[in-house]
GROMACS .gro file of C-alpha atoms in nm:
model
  289
    1UNK     CA    1  -0.314  -1.118   3.423
    2UNK     CA    2  -0.252  -0.757   3.521
    3UNK     CA    3  -0.035  -0.689   3.215
    4UNK     CA    4  -0.230  -0.877   2.947
    5UNK     CA    5  -0.564  -0.796   3.103
    6UNK     CA    6  -0.508  -0.431   3.013
    7UNK     CA    7  -0.458  -0.523   2.649
    8UNK     CA    8  -0.762  -0.748   2.650
    9UNK     CA    9  -0.981  -0.481   2.810
   10UNK     CA   10  -0.858  -0.227   2.558
   11UNK     CA   11  -1.009  -0.435   2.279
   12UNK     CA   12  -1.380  -0.442   2.208
   13UNK     CA   13  -1.535  -0.779   2.307
   14UNK     CA   14  -1.202  -0.913   2.430
   15UNK     CA   15  -0.960  -1.064   2.179
   16UNK     CA   16  -1.227  -1.160   1.925
   17UNK     CA   17  -1.248  -0.837   1.724
   18UNK     CA   18  -0.908  -0.680   1.803
   19UNK     CA   19  -1.044  -0.324   1.790
   20UNK     CA   20  -0.924  -0.053   2.027
   21UNK     CA   21  -1.206   0.081   2.243
   22UNK     CA   22  -1.281   0.448   2.191
   23UNK     CA   23  -1.305   0.510   2.565
   24UNK     CA   24  -0.970   0.345   2.634
   25UNK     CA   25  -0.756   0.609   2.804
   26UNK     CA   26  -0.428   0.662   2.979
   27UNK     CA   27  -0.580   0.637   3.327
   28UNK     CA   28  -0.639   0.263   3.283
   29UNK     CA   29  -0.282   0.213   3.164
   30UNK     CA   30  -0.146   0.417   3.456
   31UNK     CA   31  -0.352   0.224   3.712
   32UNK     CA   32  -0.249  -0.116   3.581
   33UNK     CA   33   0.112  -0.004   3.554
   34UNK     CA   34   0.117   0.101   3.920
   35UNK     CA   35  -0.044  -0.227   4.027
   36UNK     CA   36   0.206  -0.429   3.825
   37UNK     CA   37   0.494  -0.226   3.969
   38UNK     CA   38   0.377  -0.286   4.325
   39UNK     CA   39   0.340  -0.658   4.258
   40UNK     CA   40   0.695  -0.670   4.117
   41UNK     CA   41   0.819  -0.474   4.419
   42UNK     CA   42   0.664  -0.727   4.658
   43UNK     CA   43   0.806  -1.020   4.460
   44UNK     CA   44   1.147  -0.854   4.414
   45UNK     CA   45   1.339  -1.082   4.659
   46UNK     CA   46   1.199  -1.395   4.495
   47UNK     CA   47   1.265  -1.258   4.146
   48UNK     CA   48   1.622  -1.171   4.237
   49UNK     CA   49   1.682  -1.512   4.393
   50UNK     CA   50   1.540  -1.693   4.088
   51UNK     CA   51   1.750  -1.483   3.848
   52UNK     CA   52   2.073  -1.539   4.042
   53UNK     CA   53   2.001  -1.911   4.064
   54UNK     CA   54   1.931  -1.927   3.690
   55UNK     CA   55   2.257  -1.751   3.609
   56UNK     CA   56   2.451  -1.978   3.844
   57UNK     CA   57   2.329  -2.291   3.666
   58UNK     CA   58   2.338  -2.168   3.306
   59UNK     CA   59   2.652  -1.952   3.306
   60UNK     CA   60   2.856  -2.192   3.521
   61UNK     CA   61   2.788  -2.476   3.280
   62UNK     CA   62   2.876  -2.256   2.984
   63UNK     CA   63   3.198  -2.153   3.156
   64UNK     CA   64   3.287  -2.517   3.222
   65UNK     CA   65   3.230  -2.617   2.857
   66UNK     CA   66   3.431  -2.327   2.717
   67UNK     CA   67   3.787  -2.238   2.794
   68UNK     CA   68   3.740  -1.864   2.730
   69UNK     CA   69   3.661  -1.629   3.014
   70UNK     CA   70   3.300  -1.542   3.094
   71UNK     CA   71   3.396  -1.176   3.124
   72UNK     CA   72   3.564  -1.191   2.783
   73UNK     CA   73   3.257  -1.307   2.592
   74UNK     CA   74   3.035  -1.050   2.429
   75UNK     CA   75   2.657  -1.038   2.434
   76UNK     CA   76   2.393  -0.810   2.285
   77UNK     CA   77   2.199  -0.596   2.529
   78UNK     CA   78   1.822  -0.598   2.550
   79UNK     CA   79   1.797  -0.261   2.379
   80UNK     CA   80   2.010  -0.386   2.090
   81UNK     CA   81   1.785  -0.689   2.051
   82UNK     CA   82   1.478  -0.465   2.026
   83UNK     CA   83   1.644  -0.266   1.749
   84UNK     CA   84   1.763  -0.570   1.553
   85UNK     CA   85   1.460  -0.797   1.573
   86UNK     CA   86   1.217  -0.789   1.282
   87UNK     CA   87   0.839  -0.796   1.305
   88UNK     CA   88   0.693  -1.149   1.333
   89UNK     CA   89   1.044  -1.299   1.344
   90UNK     CA   90   1.070  -1.624   1.536
   91UNK     CA   91   1.302  -1.649   1.834
   92UNK     CA   92   1.508  -1.930   1.680
   93UNK     CA   93   1.584  -1.744   1.357
   94UNK     CA   94   1.657  -1.421   1.541
   95UNK     CA   95   1.899  -1.584   1.786
   96UNK     CA   96   2.074  -1.766   1.504
   97UNK     CA   97   2.147  -1.457   1.296
   98UNK     CA   98   2.254  -1.225   1.579
   99UNK     CA   99   2.480  -1.500   1.718
  100UNK     CA  100   2.672  -1.492   1.390
  101UNK     CA  101   2.741  -1.121   1.440
  102UNK     CA  102   2.886  -1.154   1.792
  103UNK     CA  103   3.234  -1.261   1.680
  104UNK     CA  104   3.283  -0.992   1.416
  105UNK     CA  105   3.114  -0.742   1.649
  106UNK     CA  106   3.368  -0.824   1.920
  107UNK     CA  107   3.652  -0.777   1.671
  108UNK     CA  108   3.515  -0.437   1.568
  109UNK     CA  109   3.461  -0.335   1.930
  110UNK     CA  110   3.811  -0.438   2.040
  111UNK     CA  111   3.987  -0.286   1.739
  112UNK     CA  112   3.808   0.048   1.767
  113UNK     CA  113   3.748   0.065   2.142
  114UNK     CA  114   3.773   0.426   2.253
  115UNK     CA  115   3.818   0.335   2.621
  116UNK     CA  116   4.034   0.067   2.781
  117UNK     CA  117   3.917   0.128   3.141
  118UNK     CA  118   3.726  -0.200   3.157
  119UNK     CA  119   4.026  -0.400   3.041
  120UNK     CA  120   4.261  -0.214   3.275
  121UNK     CA  121   4.038  -0.297   3.570
  122UNK     CA  122   4.037  -0.664   3.476
  123UNK     CA  123   4.415  -0.661   3.443
  124UNK     CA  124   4.437  -0.515   3.793
  125UNK     CA  125   4.201  -0.785   3.925
  126UNK     CA  126   4.406  -1.053   3.755
  127UNK     CA  127   4.735  -0.924   3.895
  128UNK     CA  128   4.601  -0.879   4.248
  129UNK     CA  129   4.423  -1.213   4.265
  130UNK     CA  130   4.721  -1.404   4.122
  131UNK     CA  131   4.958  -1.242   4.370
  132UNK     CA  132   4.739  -1.323   4.670
  133UNK     CA  133   4.684  -1.676   4.543
  134UNK     CA  134   5.061  -1.725   4.520
  135UNK     CA  135   5.096  -1.611   4.883
  136UNK     CA  136   4.826  -1.855   4.997
  137UNK     CA  137   4.988  -2.139   4.804
  138UNK     CA  138   5.319  -2.056   4.972
  139UNK     CA  139   5.147  -2.072   5.314
  140UNK     CA  140   5.006  -2.412   5.219
  141UNK     CA  141   5.351  -2.544   5.134
  142UNK     CA  142   5.479  -2.431   5.474
  143UNK     CA  143   5.185  -2.574   5.670
  144UNK     CA  144   4.874  -2.717   5.507
  145UNK     CA  145   4.657  -2.646   5.813
  146UNK     CA  146   4.702  -2.269   5.778
  147UNK     CA  147   4.418  -2.237   5.525
  148UNK     CA  148   4.173  -2.405   5.762
  149UNK     CA  149   4.266  -2.263   6.100
  150UNK     CA  150   4.381  -1.906   6.025
  151UNK     CA  151   4.087  -1.664   5.992
  152UNK     CA  152   4.057  -1.311   5.857
  153UNK     CA  153   3.736  -1.111   5.870
  154UNK     CA  154   3.542  -1.403   6.014
  155UNK     CA  155   3.638  -1.641   5.729
  156UNK     CA  156   3.923  -1.887   5.703
  157UNK     CA  157   4.188  -1.852   5.432
  158UNK     CA  158   4.037  -2.139   5.233
  159UNK     CA  159   3.728  -1.924   5.168
  160UNK     CA  160   3.946  -1.643   5.036
  161UNK     CA  161   4.136  -1.896   4.826
  162UNK     CA  162   3.813  -1.992   4.649
  163UNK     CA  163   3.704  -1.631   4.594
  164UNK     CA  164   4.044  -1.532   4.455
  165UNK     CA  165   4.040  -1.836   4.229
  166UNK     CA  166   3.705  -1.729   4.082
  167UNK     CA  167   3.831  -1.373   4.024
  168UNK     CA  168   4.146  -1.500   3.857
  169UNK     CA  169   3.958  -1.746   3.632
  170UNK     CA  170   3.710  -1.478   3.527
  171UNK     CA  171   3.979  -1.233   3.416
  172UNK     CA  172   4.284  -1.429   3.302
  173UNK     CA  173   4.189  -1.532   2.945
  174UNK     CA  174   4.031  -1.204   2.836
  175UNK     CA  175   4.318  -1.010   2.989
  176UNK     CA  176   4.572  -1.218   2.799
  177UNK     CA  177   4.384  -1.173   2.473
  178UNK     CA  178   4.367  -0.798   2.535
  179UNK     CA  179   4.743  -0.781   2.597
  180UNK     CA  180   4.812  -0.972   2.275
  181UNK     CA  181   4.576  -0.744   2.083
  182UNK     CA  182   4.746  -0.437   2.231
  183UNK     CA  183   5.089  -0.563   2.124
  184UNK     CA  184   4.960  -0.640   1.775
  185UNK     CA  185   4.799  -0.298   1.738
  186UNK     CA  186   5.117  -0.132   1.869
  187UNK     CA  187   5.323  -0.324   1.616
  188UNK     CA  188   5.082  -0.223   1.342
  189UNK     CA  189   5.113   0.143   1.440
  190UNK     CA  190   5.493   0.122   1.454
  191UNK     CA  191   5.510  -0.038   1.113
  192UNK     CA  192   5.252   0.204   0.979
  193UNK     CA  193   5.433   0.521   1.084
  194UNK     CA  194   5.605   0.533   0.747
  195UNK     CA  195   5.272   0.492   0.567
  196UNK     CA  196   5.122   0.797   0.739
  197UNK     CA  197   4.768   0.870   0.619
  198UNK     CA  198   4.755   0.550   0.413
  199UNK     CA  199   4.754   0.347   0.737
  200UNK     CA  200   4.455   0.545   0.867
  201UNK     CA  201   4.270   0.486   0.542
  202UNK     CA  202   4.339   0.112   0.569
  203UNK     CA  203   4.211   0.100   0.929
  204UNK     CA  204   3.895   0.287   0.831
  205UNK     CA  205   3.839   0.045   0.545
  206UNK     CA  206   3.875  -0.257   0.777
  207UNK     CA  207   3.633  -0.101   1.027
  208UNK     CA  208   3.382  -0.034   0.749
  209UNK     CA  209   3.406  -0.392   0.623
  210UNK     CA  210   3.344  -0.526   0.972
  211UNK     CA  211   3.047  -0.297   1.017
  212UNK     CA  212   2.901  -0.418   0.686
  213UNK     CA  213   2.941  -0.777   0.802
  214UNK     CA  214   2.765  -0.696   1.129
  215UNK     CA  215   2.481  -0.524   0.944
  216UNK     CA  216   2.445  -0.824   0.711
  217UNK     CA  217   2.363  -1.049   1.007
  218UNK     CA  218   2.176  -0.809   1.233
  219UNK     CA  219   1.991  -0.604   0.971
  220UNK     CA  220   2.064  -0.292   1.177
  221UNK     CA  221   2.261  -0.021   0.999
  222UNK     CA  222   2.150   0.338   1.071
  223UNK     CA  223   2.213   0.607   0.813
  224UNK     CA  224   2.460   0.797   1.033
  225UNK     CA  225   2.670   0.481   1.071
  226UNK     CA  226   2.726   0.429   0.700
  227UNK     CA  227   3.070   0.532   0.589
  228UNK     CA  228   3.161   0.639   0.945
  229UNK     CA  229   3.248   0.305   1.111
  230UNK     CA  230   3.576   0.448   1.246
  231UNK     CA  231   3.413   0.760   1.395
  232UNK     CA  232   3.412   0.799   1.773
  233UNK     CA  233   3.036   0.858   1.780
  234UNK     CA  234   2.965   0.528   1.605
  235UNK     CA  235   3.212   0.346   1.827
  236UNK     CA  236   3.046   0.470   2.146
  237UNK     CA  237   2.698   0.380   2.023
  238UNK     CA  238   2.809   0.030   1.926
  239UNK     CA  239   2.994  -0.030   2.255
  240UNK     CA  240   2.664   0.028   2.438
  241UNK     CA  241   2.490  -0.238   2.224
  242UNK     CA  242   2.752  -0.516   2.249
  243UNK     CA  243   2.893  -0.553   2.600
  244UNK     CA  244   3.093  -0.815   2.795
  245UNK     CA  245   2.880  -1.090   2.943
  246UNK     CA  246   2.951  -0.992   3.302
  247UNK     CA  247   2.834  -0.639   3.225
  248UNK     CA  248   2.517  -0.780   3.067
  249UNK     CA  249   2.451  -0.988   3.381
  250UNK     CA  250   2.498  -0.677   3.595
  251UNK     CA  251   2.244  -0.491   3.378
  252UNK     CA  252   1.990  -0.775   3.419
  253UNK     CA  253   2.030  -0.778   3.797
  254UNK     CA  254   1.999  -0.399   3.811
  255UNK     CA  255   1.681  -0.416   3.603
  256UNK     CA  256   1.513  -0.617   3.879
  257UNK     CA  257   1.534  -0.308   4.102
  258UNK     CA  258   1.470  -0.047   3.833
  259UNK     CA  259   1.168  -0.206   3.658
  260UNK     CA  260   0.920  -0.161   3.949
  261UNK     CA  261   1.020   0.204   3.984
  262UNK     CA  262   0.970   0.263   3.613
  263UNK     CA  263   0.624   0.103   3.623
  264UNK     CA  264   0.517   0.297   3.931
  265UNK     CA  265   0.653   0.644   3.855
  266UNK     CA  266   0.749   0.681   3.485
  267UNK     CA  267   0.491   0.482   3.286
  268UNK     CA  268   0.190   0.658   3.447
  269UNK     CA  269   0.338   0.994   3.347
  270UNK     CA  270   0.350   0.897   2.978
  271UNK     CA  271   0.040   0.675   2.970
  272UNK     CA  272  -0.156   0.923   2.756
  273UNK     CA  273   0.124   0.931   2.499
  274UNK     CA  274   0.133   0.551   2.492
  275UNK     CA  275  -0.240   0.528   2.428
  276UNK     CA  276  -0.218   0.791   2.153
  277UNK     CA  277   0.070   0.602   1.991
  278UNK     CA  278  -0.125   0.274   1.993
  279UNK     CA  279  -0.423   0.446   1.832
  280UNK     CA  280  -0.205   0.597   1.559
  281UNK     CA  281  -0.028   0.276   1.457
  282UNK     CA  282  -0.341   0.054   1.466
  283UNK     CA  283  -0.523  -0.009   1.137
  284UNK     CA  284  -0.891  -0.111   1.148
  285UNK     CA  285  -0.997  -0.339   0.859
  286UNK     CA  286  -1.362  -0.443   0.817
  287UNK     CA  287  -1.408  -0.813   0.876
  288UNK     CA  288  -1.058  -0.849   1.015
  289UNK     CA  289  -1.031  -0.612   1.309
   0.00000   0.00000   0.00000
């Protein structure tokens, strides 16, 4: 009511005529934005609990049905969806076409990734968790009651066994795929040393073909991306749009804390610009609104 009421009050005679009131100003937008931010701040614990519960049910089922790692799957960020979605496009059609671009987008991202820090961290998690799991399994073979009766940090070893198992399952498949991809790319570079610049031209051509395929499904292809699919600038911009699923979940959870602050402090500062923008893009047609 607070959010949509502002839009309704901005129109003359409610929703019937769909005309922006001349006296509609940024102060109304700022006031409603602050109220909405305070409401979200009060409901933040409940919102966070509902979001975590939703992810537990939906993502756990998806992980059970698929053998690939949750952390290895790619997903478009909210900002990327805003850029790719067309006006008046239905949710079903939009989801269908951007889903087709996830696979080729992941191939482009992995083949041109300018930073391997994320994958290195997951490899470290995989190695550490597998080593500790092996130690716990060895303890179990010696005496099966060790996991239940021996405690560390207030928790028994069985609790740590479950946590380590989750960490290992979340990182093992994607880490293995990354290692295979690294070996393949290394072999390609070794075999391409004799080709010299021709190998670089071939890699740029493959990157450009993948980018064209992505643009065919998403409809998003900025001018500065065209012909520069292998450039570091394009790579970095694309890596922000298509991220691993665990990173996307972390963004969504962080947004629960950031959104109230944005509504309370940032939106009121730019409310006049928002009102001016709405006035500029609105077209008033007689008999229509």
